[in-house]
XYZ file of C-alpha atoms in Angstrom:
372
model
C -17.965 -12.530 9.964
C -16.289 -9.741 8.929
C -14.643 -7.446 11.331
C -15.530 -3.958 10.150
C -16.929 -0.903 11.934
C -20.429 -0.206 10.919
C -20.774 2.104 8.257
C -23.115 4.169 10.259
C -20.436 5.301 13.192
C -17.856 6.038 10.527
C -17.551 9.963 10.524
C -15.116 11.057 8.620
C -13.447 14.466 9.411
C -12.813 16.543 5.851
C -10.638 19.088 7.329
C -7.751 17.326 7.289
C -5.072 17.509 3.727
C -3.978 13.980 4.377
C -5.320 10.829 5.731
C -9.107 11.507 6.840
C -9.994 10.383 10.012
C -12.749 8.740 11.304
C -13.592 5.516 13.418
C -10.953 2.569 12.972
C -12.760 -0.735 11.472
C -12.857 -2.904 14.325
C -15.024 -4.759 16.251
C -18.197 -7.052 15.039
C -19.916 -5.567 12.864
C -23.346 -5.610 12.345
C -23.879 -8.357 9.152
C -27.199 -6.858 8.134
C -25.741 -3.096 7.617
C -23.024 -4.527 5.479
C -24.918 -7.421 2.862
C -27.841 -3.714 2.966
C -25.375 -1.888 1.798
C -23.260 -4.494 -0.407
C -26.965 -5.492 -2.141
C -27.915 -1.502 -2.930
C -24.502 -0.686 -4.272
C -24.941 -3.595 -6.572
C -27.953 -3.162 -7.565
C -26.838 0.346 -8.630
C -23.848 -0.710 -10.358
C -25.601 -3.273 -12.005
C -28.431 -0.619 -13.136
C -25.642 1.267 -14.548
C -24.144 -1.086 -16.515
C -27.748 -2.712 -17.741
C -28.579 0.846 -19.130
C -24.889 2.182 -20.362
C -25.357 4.683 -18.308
C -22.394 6.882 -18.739
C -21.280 9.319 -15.742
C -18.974 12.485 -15.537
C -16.484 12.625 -12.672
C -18.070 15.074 -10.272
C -15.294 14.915 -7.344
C -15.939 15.967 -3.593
C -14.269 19.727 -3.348
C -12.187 18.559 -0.732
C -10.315 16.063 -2.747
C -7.611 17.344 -5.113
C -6.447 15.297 -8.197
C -3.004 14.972 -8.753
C -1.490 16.990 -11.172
C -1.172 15.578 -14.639
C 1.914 16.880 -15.501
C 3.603 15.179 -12.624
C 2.324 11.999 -13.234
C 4.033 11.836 -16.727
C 7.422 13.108 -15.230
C 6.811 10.100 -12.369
C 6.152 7.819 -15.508
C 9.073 8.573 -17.248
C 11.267 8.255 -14.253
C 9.646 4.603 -13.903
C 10.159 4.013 -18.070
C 14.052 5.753 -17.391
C 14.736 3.570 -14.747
C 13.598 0.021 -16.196
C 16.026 0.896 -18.903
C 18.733 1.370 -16.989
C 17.847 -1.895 -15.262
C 17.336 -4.396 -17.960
C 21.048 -3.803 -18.938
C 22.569 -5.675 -15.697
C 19.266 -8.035 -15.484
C 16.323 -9.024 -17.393
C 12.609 -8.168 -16.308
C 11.607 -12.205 -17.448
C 15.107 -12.932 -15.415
C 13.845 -11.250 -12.177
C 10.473 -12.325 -12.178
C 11.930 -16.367 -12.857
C 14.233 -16.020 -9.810
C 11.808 -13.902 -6.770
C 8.898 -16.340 -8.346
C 11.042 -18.972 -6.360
C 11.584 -17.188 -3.646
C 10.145 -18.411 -0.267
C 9.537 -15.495 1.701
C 9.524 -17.207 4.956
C 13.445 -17.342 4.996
C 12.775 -13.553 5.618
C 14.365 -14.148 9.377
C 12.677 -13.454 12.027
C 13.444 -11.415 15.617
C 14.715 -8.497 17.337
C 18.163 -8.245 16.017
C 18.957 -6.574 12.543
C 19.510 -9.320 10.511
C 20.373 -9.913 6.503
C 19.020 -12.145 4.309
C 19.068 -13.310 0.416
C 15.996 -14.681 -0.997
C 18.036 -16.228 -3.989
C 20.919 -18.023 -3.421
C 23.057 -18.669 -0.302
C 25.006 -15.319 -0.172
C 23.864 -13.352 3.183
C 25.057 -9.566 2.961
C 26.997 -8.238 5.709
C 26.222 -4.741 6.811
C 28.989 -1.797 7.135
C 29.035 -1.107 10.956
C 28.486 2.439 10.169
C 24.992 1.594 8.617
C 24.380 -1.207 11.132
C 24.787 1.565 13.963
C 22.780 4.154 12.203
C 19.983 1.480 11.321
C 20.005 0.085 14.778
C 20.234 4.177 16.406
C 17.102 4.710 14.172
C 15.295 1.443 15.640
C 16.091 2.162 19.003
C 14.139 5.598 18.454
C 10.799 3.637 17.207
C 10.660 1.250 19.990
C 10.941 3.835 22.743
C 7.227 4.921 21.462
C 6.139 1.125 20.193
C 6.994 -1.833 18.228
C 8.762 -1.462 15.099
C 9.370 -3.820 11.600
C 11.182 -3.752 8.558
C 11.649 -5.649 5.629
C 14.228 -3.762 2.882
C 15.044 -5.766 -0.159
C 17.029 -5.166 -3.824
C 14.522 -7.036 -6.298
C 17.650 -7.731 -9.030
C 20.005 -9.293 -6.230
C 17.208 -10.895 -3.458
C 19.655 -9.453 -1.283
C 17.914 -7.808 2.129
C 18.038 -6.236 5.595
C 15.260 -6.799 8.263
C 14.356 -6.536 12.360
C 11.045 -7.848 13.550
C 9.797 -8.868 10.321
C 6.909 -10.724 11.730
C 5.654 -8.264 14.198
C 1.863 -7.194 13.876
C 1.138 -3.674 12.959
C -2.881 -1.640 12.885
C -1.278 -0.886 9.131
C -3.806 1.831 8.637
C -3.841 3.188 4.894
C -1.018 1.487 3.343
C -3.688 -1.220 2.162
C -5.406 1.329 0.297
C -2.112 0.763 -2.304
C -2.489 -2.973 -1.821
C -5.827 -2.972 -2.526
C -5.763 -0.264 -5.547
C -3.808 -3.313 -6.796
C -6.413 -5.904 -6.746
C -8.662 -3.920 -8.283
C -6.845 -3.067 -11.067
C -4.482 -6.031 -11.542
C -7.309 -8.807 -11.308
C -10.744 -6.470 -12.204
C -9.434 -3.936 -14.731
C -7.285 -6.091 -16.583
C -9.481 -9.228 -16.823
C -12.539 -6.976 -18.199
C -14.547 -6.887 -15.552
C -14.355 -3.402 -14.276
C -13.952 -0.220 -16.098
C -12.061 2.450 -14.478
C -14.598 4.973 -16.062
C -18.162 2.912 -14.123
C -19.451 5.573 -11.630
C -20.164 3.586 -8.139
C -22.471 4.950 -5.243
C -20.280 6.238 -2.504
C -21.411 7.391 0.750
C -19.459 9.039 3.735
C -20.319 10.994 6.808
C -21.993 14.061 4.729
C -23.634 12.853 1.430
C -24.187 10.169 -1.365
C -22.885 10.355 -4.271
C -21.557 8.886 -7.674
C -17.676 8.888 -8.159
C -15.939 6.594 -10.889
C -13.311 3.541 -10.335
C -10.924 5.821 -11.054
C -11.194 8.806 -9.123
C -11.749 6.328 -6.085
C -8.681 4.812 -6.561
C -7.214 7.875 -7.673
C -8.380 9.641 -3.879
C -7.856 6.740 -2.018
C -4.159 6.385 -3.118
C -3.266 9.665 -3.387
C -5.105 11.771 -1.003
C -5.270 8.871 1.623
C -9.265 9.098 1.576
C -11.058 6.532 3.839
C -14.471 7.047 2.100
C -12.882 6.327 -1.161
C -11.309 3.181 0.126
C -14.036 2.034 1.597
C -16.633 2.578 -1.471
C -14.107 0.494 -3.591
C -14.139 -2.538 -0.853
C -17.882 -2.419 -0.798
C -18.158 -2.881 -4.384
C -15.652 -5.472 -4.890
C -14.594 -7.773 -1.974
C -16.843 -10.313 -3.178
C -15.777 -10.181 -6.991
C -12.609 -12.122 -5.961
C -10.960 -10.036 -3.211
C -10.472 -13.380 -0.794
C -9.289 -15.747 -3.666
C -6.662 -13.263 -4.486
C -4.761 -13.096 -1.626
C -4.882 -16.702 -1.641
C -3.335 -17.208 -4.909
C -0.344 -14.758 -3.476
C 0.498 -17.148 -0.403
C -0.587 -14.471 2.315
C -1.082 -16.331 5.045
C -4.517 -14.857 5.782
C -5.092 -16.700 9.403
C -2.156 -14.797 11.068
C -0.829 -12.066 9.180
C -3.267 -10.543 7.284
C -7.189 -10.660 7.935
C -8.828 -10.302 4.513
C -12.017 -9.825 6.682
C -11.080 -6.583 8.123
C -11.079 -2.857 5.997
C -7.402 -2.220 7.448
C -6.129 -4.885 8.390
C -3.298 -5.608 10.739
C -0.251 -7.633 9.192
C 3.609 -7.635 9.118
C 6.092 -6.077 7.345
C 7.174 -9.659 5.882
C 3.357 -9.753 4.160
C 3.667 -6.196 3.053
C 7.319 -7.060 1.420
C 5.844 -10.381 -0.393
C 2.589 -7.604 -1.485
C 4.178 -5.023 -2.502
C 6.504 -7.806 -4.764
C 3.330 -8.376 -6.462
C 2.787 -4.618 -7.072
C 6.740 -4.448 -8.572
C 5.363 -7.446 -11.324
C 2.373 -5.313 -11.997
C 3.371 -2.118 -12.922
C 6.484 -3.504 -14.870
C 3.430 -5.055 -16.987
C 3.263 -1.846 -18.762
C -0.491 -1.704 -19.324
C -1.985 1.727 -19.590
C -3.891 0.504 -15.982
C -0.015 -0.369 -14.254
C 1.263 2.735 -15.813
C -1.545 5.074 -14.271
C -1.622 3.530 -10.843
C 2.122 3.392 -10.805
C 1.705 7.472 -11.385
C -0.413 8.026 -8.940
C 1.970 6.235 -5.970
C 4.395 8.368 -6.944
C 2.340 10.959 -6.394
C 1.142 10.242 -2.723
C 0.543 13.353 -0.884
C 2.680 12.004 2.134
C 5.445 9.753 2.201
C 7.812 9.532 5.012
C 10.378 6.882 2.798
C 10.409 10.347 0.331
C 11.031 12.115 3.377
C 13.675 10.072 4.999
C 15.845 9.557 1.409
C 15.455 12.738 0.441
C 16.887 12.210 -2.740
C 15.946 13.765 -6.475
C 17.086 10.617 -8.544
C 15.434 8.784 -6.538
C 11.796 7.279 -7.573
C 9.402 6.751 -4.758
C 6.214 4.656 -5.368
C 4.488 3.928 -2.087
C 1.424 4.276 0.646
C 1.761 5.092 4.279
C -0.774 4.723 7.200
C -0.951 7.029 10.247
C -3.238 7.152 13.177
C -3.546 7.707 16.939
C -7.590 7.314 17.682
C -9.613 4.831 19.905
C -6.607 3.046 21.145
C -5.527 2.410 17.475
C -1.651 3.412 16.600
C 0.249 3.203 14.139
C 3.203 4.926 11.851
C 3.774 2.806 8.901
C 5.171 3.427 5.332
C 5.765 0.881 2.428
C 6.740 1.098 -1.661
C 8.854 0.483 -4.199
C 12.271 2.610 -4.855
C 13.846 3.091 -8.152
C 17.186 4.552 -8.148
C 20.479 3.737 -10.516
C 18.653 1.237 -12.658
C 17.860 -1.168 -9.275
C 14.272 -1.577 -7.720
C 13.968 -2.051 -3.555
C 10.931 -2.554 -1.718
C 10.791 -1.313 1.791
C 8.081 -1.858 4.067
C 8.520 0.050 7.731
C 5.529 -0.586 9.922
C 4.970 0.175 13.870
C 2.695 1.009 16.404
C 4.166 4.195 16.851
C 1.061 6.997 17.693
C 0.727 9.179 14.468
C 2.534 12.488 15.505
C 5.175 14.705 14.317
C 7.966 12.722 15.972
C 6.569 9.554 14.826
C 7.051 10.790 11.479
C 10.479 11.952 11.303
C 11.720 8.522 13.640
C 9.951 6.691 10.352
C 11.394 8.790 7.819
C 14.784 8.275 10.070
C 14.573 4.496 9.739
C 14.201 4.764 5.991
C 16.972 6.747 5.033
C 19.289 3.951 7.428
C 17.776 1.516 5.402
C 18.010 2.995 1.598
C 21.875 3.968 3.030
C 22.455 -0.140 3.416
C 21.191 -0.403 -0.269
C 25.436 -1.005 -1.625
C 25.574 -3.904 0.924
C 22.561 -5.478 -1.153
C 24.022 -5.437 -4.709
């Protein structure tokens, strides 16, 4: 049964520029409200499709679209960077060697620790990032329990503390699952990002496209968004793809639940899969890669603070109905070298809880020379 919040207690609040907020998805849901809702929304679709039906983008006034023109200086940043990188190691190179890589010797516990998912050769830290890494830790846990996973996709090489512990992640799915939909839907055929799907939220129904539901659930952090899109296709193959990745579903990631709680150690071997995806170079990759590097709130941006710097991610924020949680995750291009940093805790969403975040990711970017 899936654990989900029924649709009709989830009231979303528009007010808000970032994430909006509304009731966690928790709880057992009622069955009947969700196959209702599942069965109308595909019967809609399906109407659409039968009749080529074809639907202008009529967007909500309180989402914004990101700007165009940014998302082609984002792109070329991304196209800059991979050629810088394949001149110190090949894309097919990268892919053959973190294919192999077994994820589980990702240590585990409450010491910073270093690993290498590659060969034998375990980094060692300056102590003047150690201490400023460990300062920044010591921060998180004083409000709740903290995780990272930071890793340099050419050398394997990474840094991580509590890798295993379970975080509410909040909206950073919305990125993860942005990626299903366009890595195994899109691609394959069977979704077009221009098919206008029923949406409904706390106010009205409506029709929105694939692509401006991705487009405001990535972006703007939009929960209605996000949840229209897992209505629509968690039974197309949702289950079997996080399967096929190795996420151990049973304790670190509940594919039954809307946001699901799971560990920066799942969110590092996800948000691999994203790297190999937009380095496909589709037009699909190249758009969603775009729009994560336009995310209106990132607190890795925050922390690194730095121009060269490309920063493609999702964070999740809340403090609500005994639900907390701080958490940021992505991919960073900088100086022809990819990293993927995942930073989740249970930290209630506040103004201190952002800048401790942001704080841990600039001590982790700053151990980035240590990982070559």
């Amino acid at each position: 049964m899936r654990n989900i919040a029924s649709r009709d207690e989830y009231v979303p609040q528009h007010g808000s520029r970032y994430e909006t907020k509304g009731t966690p998805s928790r709880g057992l849901a009622d069955a009947r409200i969700r196959v209702r809702k599942i069965a109308a929304i595909g019967m809609l679709t399906s109407a659409v499709i039968i009749l080529g039906i074809t639907a202008k983008t009529h967007a909500s006034e309180r989402m914004t679209h990101s700007d165009a023109s940014t998302v082609q200086a984002q792109n070329k940043k991304v196209s800059e960077s991979k050629v810088t990188a394949s001149q110190t190691l090949s894309t097919a190179s990268l892919k053959t060697r973190l294919s192999k890589a077994d994820f589980n010797d990702i240590p585990s516990g409450d010491t910073v620790q270093t690993f290498s998912l590659v060969d034998d050769q375990i980094p060692a830290l300056e102590d003047e990032s150690l201490a400023a890494l460990q300062d920044a830790l010591d921060q998180a846990q004083e409000l709740g329990d903290v995780g990272v996973v930071f890793y340099d996709l050419s050398s394997g090489k990474g840094v991580t503390y509590n890798a295993d512990v379970e975080v509410y992640g909040a909206s950073t799915y919305k990125a993860l699952y942005a990626l299903y939909t366009c890595e195994t839907l899109v691609e394959s055929g069977q979704v077009s990002l221009d098919w206008p799907l029923a949406t409904y939220g706390g106010y009205s129904m409506g029709w929105q496209t694939v692509r401006d539901l991705i487009e405001n659930a990535v972006v703007n952090s939009d929960n209605d968004s996000f949840i229209a899109l897992r209505v629509a296709f968690d039974h197309d193959g949702y289950e079997d793809w996080i399967a096929n990745l190795g996420v151990d579903d049973e304790t670190t990631l509940d594919p039954m639940s809307d946001f699901p709680t799971y560990c920066p150690r799942t969110s590092a071997k996800l948000w691999r899969e994203m790297s190999e995806y937009l380095s496909a170079d589709t037009e699909t990759s190249q758009w969603l890669s775009g729009l994560l590097a336009s995310t209106s709130r990132s607190f890795i941006r925050d922390g690194i603070a730095d121009d060269q710097a490309l920063v493609r991610n999702k964070a999740g924020w809340i403090s609500e109905d005994g639900y907390y949680s701080t958490c940021d995750a992505g991919l960073i291009d900088i100086d022809g070298r990819t990293y993927v940093m995942s930073v989740m805790t249970s930290m209630p969403s506040s103004d201190r809880s952002s800048e401790v975040t942001a704080a841990i990711a600039k001590a982790l970017f700053d151990t980035r020379a240590a990982l070559a």
